[in-house]
PDB file of C-alpha atoms in Angstrom:
ATOM      1  CA  MET A   1     -12.793 -27.676  16.513  1.00 83.00           C
ATOM      2  CA  LYS A   2     -11.045 -28.502  13.246  1.00 93.00           C
ATOM      3  CA  THR A   3      -7.411 -27.447  12.702  1.00 96.00           C
ATOM      4  CA  ALA A   4      -5.298 -26.776   9.599  1.00 97.00           C
ATOM      5  CA  THR A   5      -1.605 -26.333   9.012  1.00 98.00           C
ATOM      6  CA  PHE A   6      -0.291 -23.322   7.111  1.00 98.00           C
ATOM      7  CA  LYS A   7       3.198 -23.049   5.626  1.00 98.00           C
ATOM      8  CA  ILE A   8       3.761 -19.295   5.588  1.00 98.00           C
ATOM      9  CA  TRP A   9       6.802 -17.727   3.978  1.00 98.00           C
ATOM     10  CA  ARG A  10       8.773 -15.636   6.466  1.00 98.00           C
ATOM     11  CA  GLY A  11      11.669 -13.430   5.460  1.00 97.00           C
ATOM     12  CA  ASP A  12      12.709 -10.347   3.537  1.00 96.00           C
ATOM     13  CA  ALA A  13      14.489  -9.352   0.321  1.00 93.00           C
ATOM     14  CA  LYS A  14      17.648 -11.142   1.483  1.00 96.00           C
ATOM     15  CA  GLY A  15      15.914 -14.485   1.902  1.00 95.00           C
ATOM     16  CA  GLY A  16      13.621 -16.485   4.071  1.00 96.00           C
ATOM     17  CA  GLU A  17      11.915 -19.797   4.641  1.00 97.00           C
ATOM     18  CA  PHE A  18       8.532 -21.395   5.121  1.00 98.00           C
ATOM     19  CA  ARG A  19       7.386 -21.878   8.697  1.00 98.00           C
ATOM     20  CA  ASP A  20       4.566 -24.137   9.811  1.00 98.00           C
ATOM     21  CA  TYR A  21       1.657 -22.886  11.900  1.00 98.00           C
ATOM     22  CA  THR A  22      -1.348 -24.898  13.018  1.00 97.00           C
ATOM     23  CA  THR A  23      -4.522 -23.023  13.836  1.00 97.00           C
ATOM     24  CA  GLU A  24      -8.184 -23.693  14.442  1.00 96.00           C
ATOM     25  CA  VAL A  25     -10.469 -23.172  11.482  1.00 96.00           C
ATOM     26  CA  SER A  26     -14.213 -22.821  11.355  1.00 95.00           C
ATOM     27  CA  GLU A  27     -16.941 -22.678   8.762  1.00 95.00           C
ATOM     28  CA  GLY A  28     -16.874 -19.582   6.562  1.00 95.00           C
ATOM     29  CA  MET A  29     -13.204 -18.741   7.156  1.00 97.00           C
ATOM     30  CA  VAL A  30     -10.987 -17.436   4.377  1.00 97.00           C
ATOM     31  CA  VAL A  31      -7.183 -17.628   4.182  1.00 97.00           C
ATOM     32  CA  LEU A  32      -6.867 -14.042   5.440  1.00 97.00           C
ATOM     33  CA  ASP A  33      -8.830 -14.947   8.586  1.00 97.00           C
ATOM     34  CA  ALA A  34      -6.417 -17.792   9.297  1.00 97.00           C
ATOM     35  CA  VAL A  35      -3.338 -15.622   8.618  1.00 98.00           C
ATOM     36  CA  ASN A  36      -4.708 -12.906  10.928  1.00 97.00           C
ATOM     37  CA  GLN A  37      -5.440 -15.519  13.595  1.00 97.00           C
ATOM     38  CA  ILE A  38      -1.869 -16.872  13.304  1.00 98.00           C
ATOM     39  CA  GLN A  39      -0.555 -13.311  13.505  1.00 97.00           C
ATOM     40  CA  ALA A  40      -2.596 -12.598  16.628  1.00 97.00           C
ATOM     41  CA  THR A  41      -1.790 -15.808  18.492  1.00 97.00           C
ATOM     42  CA  GLN A  42       1.493 -17.287  17.257  1.00 97.00           C
ATOM     43  CA  ALA A  43       3.511 -14.891  15.103  1.00 97.00           C
ATOM     44  CA  ARG A  44       2.911 -11.336  16.245  1.00 96.00           C
ATOM     45  CA  ASP A  45       5.686 -10.082  13.942  1.00 97.00           C
ATOM     46  CA  LEU A  46       4.163 -11.658  10.794  1.00 97.00           C
ATOM     47  CA  ALA A  47       3.867  -8.918   8.156  1.00 96.00           C
ATOM     48  CA  CYS A  48       0.677  -9.094   6.108  1.00 95.00           C
ATOM     49  CA  ARG A  49      -1.122  -6.368   4.168  1.00 92.00           C
ATOM     50  CA  TRP A  50      -4.896  -6.133   3.787  1.00 91.00           C
ATOM     51  CA  ASN A  51      -7.448  -3.371   3.572  1.00 87.00           C
ATOM     52  CA  CYS A  52     -11.026  -3.963   2.471  1.00 84.00           C
ATOM     53  CA  LYS A  53     -11.558  -7.715   3.119  1.00 85.00           C
ATOM     54  CA  ALA A  54     -14.138  -7.579   0.346  1.00 84.00           C
ATOM     55  CA  GLY A  55     -12.154  -8.593  -2.749  1.00 82.00           C
ATOM     56  CA  LYS A  56     -12.024  -5.038  -4.107  1.00 79.00           C
ATOM     57  CA  CYS A  57      -8.586  -3.593  -3.346  1.00 80.00           C
ATOM     58  CA  GLY A  58      -6.188  -6.495  -3.977  1.00 82.00           C
ATOM     59  CA  SER A  59      -4.010  -5.569  -0.978  1.00 86.00           C
ATOM     60  CA  CYS A  60      -4.131  -9.119   0.382  1.00 91.00           C
ATOM     61  CA  SER A  61      -2.847 -10.700  -2.824  1.00 91.00           C
ATOM     62  CA  ALA A  62      -0.641 -13.714  -2.167  1.00 92.00           C
ATOM     63  CA  GLU A  63       0.180 -17.055  -3.689  1.00 93.00           C
ATOM     64  CA  VAL A  64      -1.938 -19.700  -1.991  1.00 95.00           C
ATOM     65  CA  ASN A  65      -0.891 -23.257  -2.807  1.00 96.00           C
ATOM     66  CA  GLY A  66       1.142 -21.858  -5.694  1.00 91.00           C
ATOM     67  CA  MET A  67      -1.688 -19.866  -7.281  1.00 91.00           C
ATOM     68  CA  PRO A  68      -2.200 -16.084  -7.168  1.00 90.00           C
ATOM     69  CA  LYS A  69      -5.224 -15.407  -4.980  1.00 90.00           C
ATOM     70  CA  LEU A  70      -6.858 -12.770  -2.862  1.00 92.00           C
ATOM     71  CA  MET A  71      -6.567 -14.150   0.653  1.00 95.00           C
ATOM     72  CA  CYS A  72      -9.844 -12.460   1.628  1.00 94.00           C
ATOM     73  CA  MET A  73     -11.735 -14.316  -1.107  1.00 93.00           C
ATOM     74  CA  THR A  74     -10.098 -17.742  -0.842  1.00 94.00           C
ATOM     75  CA  ARG A  75     -12.365 -19.908   1.286  1.00 96.00           C
ATOM     76  CA  LEU A  76     -10.709 -22.586   3.385  1.00 97.00           C
ATOM     77  CA  SER A  77     -13.594 -24.902   2.490  1.00 95.00           C
ATOM     78  CA  GLU A  78     -12.334 -24.858  -1.113  1.00 95.00           C
ATOM     79  CA  LEU A  79      -8.790 -25.926  -0.157  1.00 96.00           C
ATOM     80  CA  PRO A  80      -7.513 -29.429   0.646  1.00 95.00           C
ATOM     81  CA  LEU A  81      -6.925 -28.939   4.388  1.00 96.00           C
ATOM     82  CA  GLU A  82      -5.558 -32.452   4.835  1.00 96.00           C
ATOM     83  CA  LYS A  83      -2.306 -31.018   3.415  1.00 96.00           C
ATOM     84  CA  PRO A  84      -0.552 -27.820   4.605  1.00 98.00           C
ATOM     85  CA  VAL A  85      -1.810 -24.643   2.914  1.00 98.00           C
ATOM     86  CA  THR A  86       1.169 -22.703   1.550  1.00 98.00           C
ATOM     87  CA  VAL A  87       0.992 -18.908   1.646  1.00 98.00           C
ATOM     88  CA  GLU A  88       3.767 -16.850   0.077  1.00 97.00           C
ATOM     89  CA  PRO A  89       4.225 -13.331  -1.301  1.00 95.00           C
ATOM     90  CA  MET A  90       3.351 -12.507  -4.905  1.00 90.00           C
ATOM     91  CA  LYS A  91       6.272 -13.468  -7.141  1.00 87.00           C
ATOM     92  CA  ALA A  92       5.982 -10.477  -9.481  1.00 83.00           C
ATOM     93  CA  PHE A  93       6.966  -7.921  -6.835  1.00 87.00           C
ATOM     94  CA  PRO A  94      10.011  -7.554  -4.568  1.00 92.00           C
ATOM     95  CA  VAL A  95       9.493  -8.791  -1.022  1.00 95.00           C
ATOM     96  CA  ILE A  96       9.658  -6.252   1.792  1.00 96.00           C
ATOM     97  CA  LYS A  97       8.863  -8.600   4.684  1.00 97.00           C
ATOM     98  CA  ASP A  98       6.973 -11.875   4.914  1.00 97.00           C
ATOM     99  CA  LEU A  99       3.802 -11.544   2.802  1.00 96.00           C
ATOM    100  CA  VAL A 100       4.245  -7.806   2.099  1.00 95.00           C
ATOM    101  CA  THR A 101       5.643  -6.838  -1.292  1.00 93.00           C
ATOM    102  CA  ASP A 102       6.804  -3.543  -2.774  1.00 91.00           C
ATOM    103  CA  VAL A 103       3.959  -2.437  -5.027  1.00 85.00           C
ATOM    104  CA  SER A 104       5.339   1.033  -5.780  1.00 85.00           C
ATOM    105  CA  TRP A 105       5.479  -0.071  -9.443  1.00 84.00           C
ATOM    106  CA  ASN A 106       1.665   0.133  -9.440  1.00 77.00           C
ATOM    107  CA  PHE A 107       1.747   3.780  -8.388  1.00 79.00           C
ATOM    108  CA  ARG A 108       4.461   4.718 -10.909  1.00 84.00           C
ATOM    109  CA  VAL A 109       2.472   3.124 -13.729  1.00 80.00           C
ATOM    110  CA  LYS A 110      -0.758   4.731 -12.527  1.00 79.00           C
ATOM    111  CA  LYS A 111       0.858   8.179 -12.843  1.00 83.00           C
ATOM    112  CA  LYS A 112       1.651   7.438 -16.509  1.00 83.00           C
ATOM    113  CA  ILE A 113      -1.937   6.551 -17.400  1.00 81.00           C
ATOM    114  CA  LYS A 114      -3.613   9.509 -19.051  1.00 83.00           C
ATOM    115  CA  PRO A 115      -6.890  10.661 -17.517  1.00 82.00           C
ATOM    116  CA  PHE A 116     -10.017   9.518 -19.258  1.00 80.00           C
ATOM    117  CA  LYS A 117     -11.502  12.130 -21.565  1.00 83.00           C
ATOM    118  CA  PRO A 118     -14.979  11.230 -22.796  1.00 81.00           C
ATOM    119  CA  ARG A 119     -15.850  11.777 -26.426  1.00 83.00           C
ATOM    120  CA  ARG A 120     -18.375  14.407 -27.403  1.00 87.00           C
ATOM    121  CA  PRO A 121     -21.992  13.412 -26.776  1.00 88.00           C
ATOM    122  CA  ASP A 122     -23.424  11.578 -29.771  1.00 85.00           C
ATOM    123  CA  ALA A 123     -27.135  12.034 -29.063  1.00 86.00           C
ATOM    124  CA  PRO A 124     -29.167  15.205 -29.637  1.00 88.00           C
ATOM    125  CA  ASP A 125     -30.036  15.373 -25.925  1.00 91.00           C
ATOM    126  CA  GLY A 126     -26.330  15.709 -24.988  1.00 87.00           C
ATOM    127  CA  THR A 127     -25.862  12.125 -23.792  1.00 88.00           C
ATOM    128  CA  TRP A 128     -23.983   9.135 -25.144  1.00 83.00           C
ATOM    129  CA  ARG A 129     -25.279   5.926 -26.633  1.00 82.00           C
ATOM    130  CA  MET A 130     -23.602   2.631 -25.814  1.00 80.00           C
ATOM    131  CA  HIS A 131     -23.910  -0.630 -27.672  1.00 81.00           C
ATOM    132  CA  GLN A 132     -24.401  -3.827 -25.694  1.00 84.00           C
ATOM    133  CA  GLU A 133     -20.928  -5.034 -26.709  1.00 82.00           C
ATOM    134  CA  ASP A 134     -19.419  -1.901 -25.093  1.00 77.00           C
ATOM    135  CA  ILE A 135     -21.348  -2.575 -21.889  1.00 76.00           C
ATOM    136  CA  ASP A 136     -20.196  -6.208 -21.897  1.00 73.00           C
ATOM    137  CA  ARG A 137     -16.573  -5.100 -22.296  1.00 69.00           C
ATOM    138  CA  VAL A 138     -16.886  -2.677 -19.375  1.00 69.00           C
ATOM    139  CA  GLN A 139     -18.248  -5.450 -17.169  1.00 62.00           C
ATOM    140  CA  GLU A 140     -15.502  -7.849 -18.247  1.00 58.00           C
ATOM    141  CA  PHE A 141     -12.681  -5.440 -17.431  1.00 58.00           C
ATOM    142  CA  ARG A 142     -14.283  -3.652 -14.492  1.00 59.00           C
ATOM    143  CA  ASN A 143     -11.883  -5.146 -11.961  1.00 49.00           C
ATOM    144  CA  ALA A 144      -8.876  -5.077 -14.276  1.00 47.00           C
ATOM    145  CA  SER A 145      -8.810  -1.286 -14.154  1.00 50.00           C
ATOM    146  CA  ASN A 146      -8.080  -1.412 -10.440  1.00 55.00           C
ATOM    147  CA  VAL A 147      -4.328  -0.989 -10.206  1.00 48.00           C
ATOM    148  CA  PHE A 148      -4.004  -3.177  -7.124  1.00 51.00           C
ATOM    149  CA  PHE A 149      -5.967  -5.976  -8.732  1.00 56.00           C
ATOM    150  CA  ALA A 150      -3.447  -5.923 -11.561  1.00 57.00           C
ATOM    151  CA  ARG A 151      -0.949  -7.336  -9.049  1.00 57.00           C
ATOM    152  CA  THR A 152      -2.651 -10.701  -9.136  1.00 54.00           C
ATOM    153  CA  PHE A 153      -2.629 -10.699 -12.933  1.00 55.00           C
ATOM    154  CA  ALA A 154       0.987  -9.524 -13.017  1.00 55.00           C
ATOM    155  CA  THR A 155       2.130 -12.620 -11.170  1.00 54.00           C
ATOM    156  CA  CYS A 156       0.511 -14.843 -13.780  1.00 53.00           C
ATOM    157  CA  CYS A 157       1.718 -12.898 -16.797  1.00 55.00           C
ATOM    158  CA  ALA A 158       5.228 -13.741 -18.006  1.00 48.00           C
ATOM    159  CA  ILE A 159       5.361 -10.517 -20.056  1.00 48.00           C
ATOM    160  CA  ILE A 160       4.931  -8.339 -16.989  1.00 50.00           C
ATOM    161  CA  ARG A 161       7.356 -10.443 -14.948  1.00 49.00           C
ATOM    162  CA  CYS A 162      10.060  -9.933 -17.577  1.00 49.00           C
ATOM    163  CA  THR A 163       9.311  -6.323 -18.550  1.00 48.00           C
ATOM    164  CA  THR A 164      10.491  -3.511 -16.325  1.00 46.00           C
ATOM    165  CA  ASN A 165       9.451  -0.571 -18.488  1.00 48.00           C
ATOM    166  CA  LEU A 166       5.835  -1.549 -19.126  1.00 47.00           C
ATOM    167  CA  SER A 167       3.346   1.237 -18.601  1.00 47.00           C
ATOM    168  CA  GLY A 168      -0.344   1.532 -19.181  1.00 45.00           C
ATOM    169  CA  ARG A 169      -3.215  -0.817 -18.622  1.00 41.00           C
ATOM    170  CA  VAL A 170      -2.810  -4.551 -18.786  1.00 40.00           C
ATOM    171  CA  PHE A 171      -5.554  -5.402 -21.271  1.00 34.00           C
TER     172      PHE A 171
END
């Protein structure tokens, strides 16, 4: 069976270091599968957060080879496995332990977002009419409205990294 080396950041808010782990990989695996396998067989104290494993919640956000990714959606077949795969916590949030970050900012911001109040119906039958451009916009930002998914964007966005009092949606 094929193997790959992973450089996984281990530590807490006070500091840490990358540690190397070699594990078997197989067809169809994603980074989260490899991290879970390393956790189960070599580093039982490795802290890693995940929930849906379907690319919907954003809980498994991490920086993979220096890029913000969802570990559950990052296929090993798309990575250069001849070099070590680096996995580290998201840079936009304070580290709690290993790959787990403090995302309480997401919940504080979510509380500040006003609930959606639909406009009055604009059709005689009591329904609303949407233009195609409105539908396209909804599709484009469908995932951006998920507060956890905003974590991945937040790591890329210098404005969010430097702003501590930002509230509201990020689009």
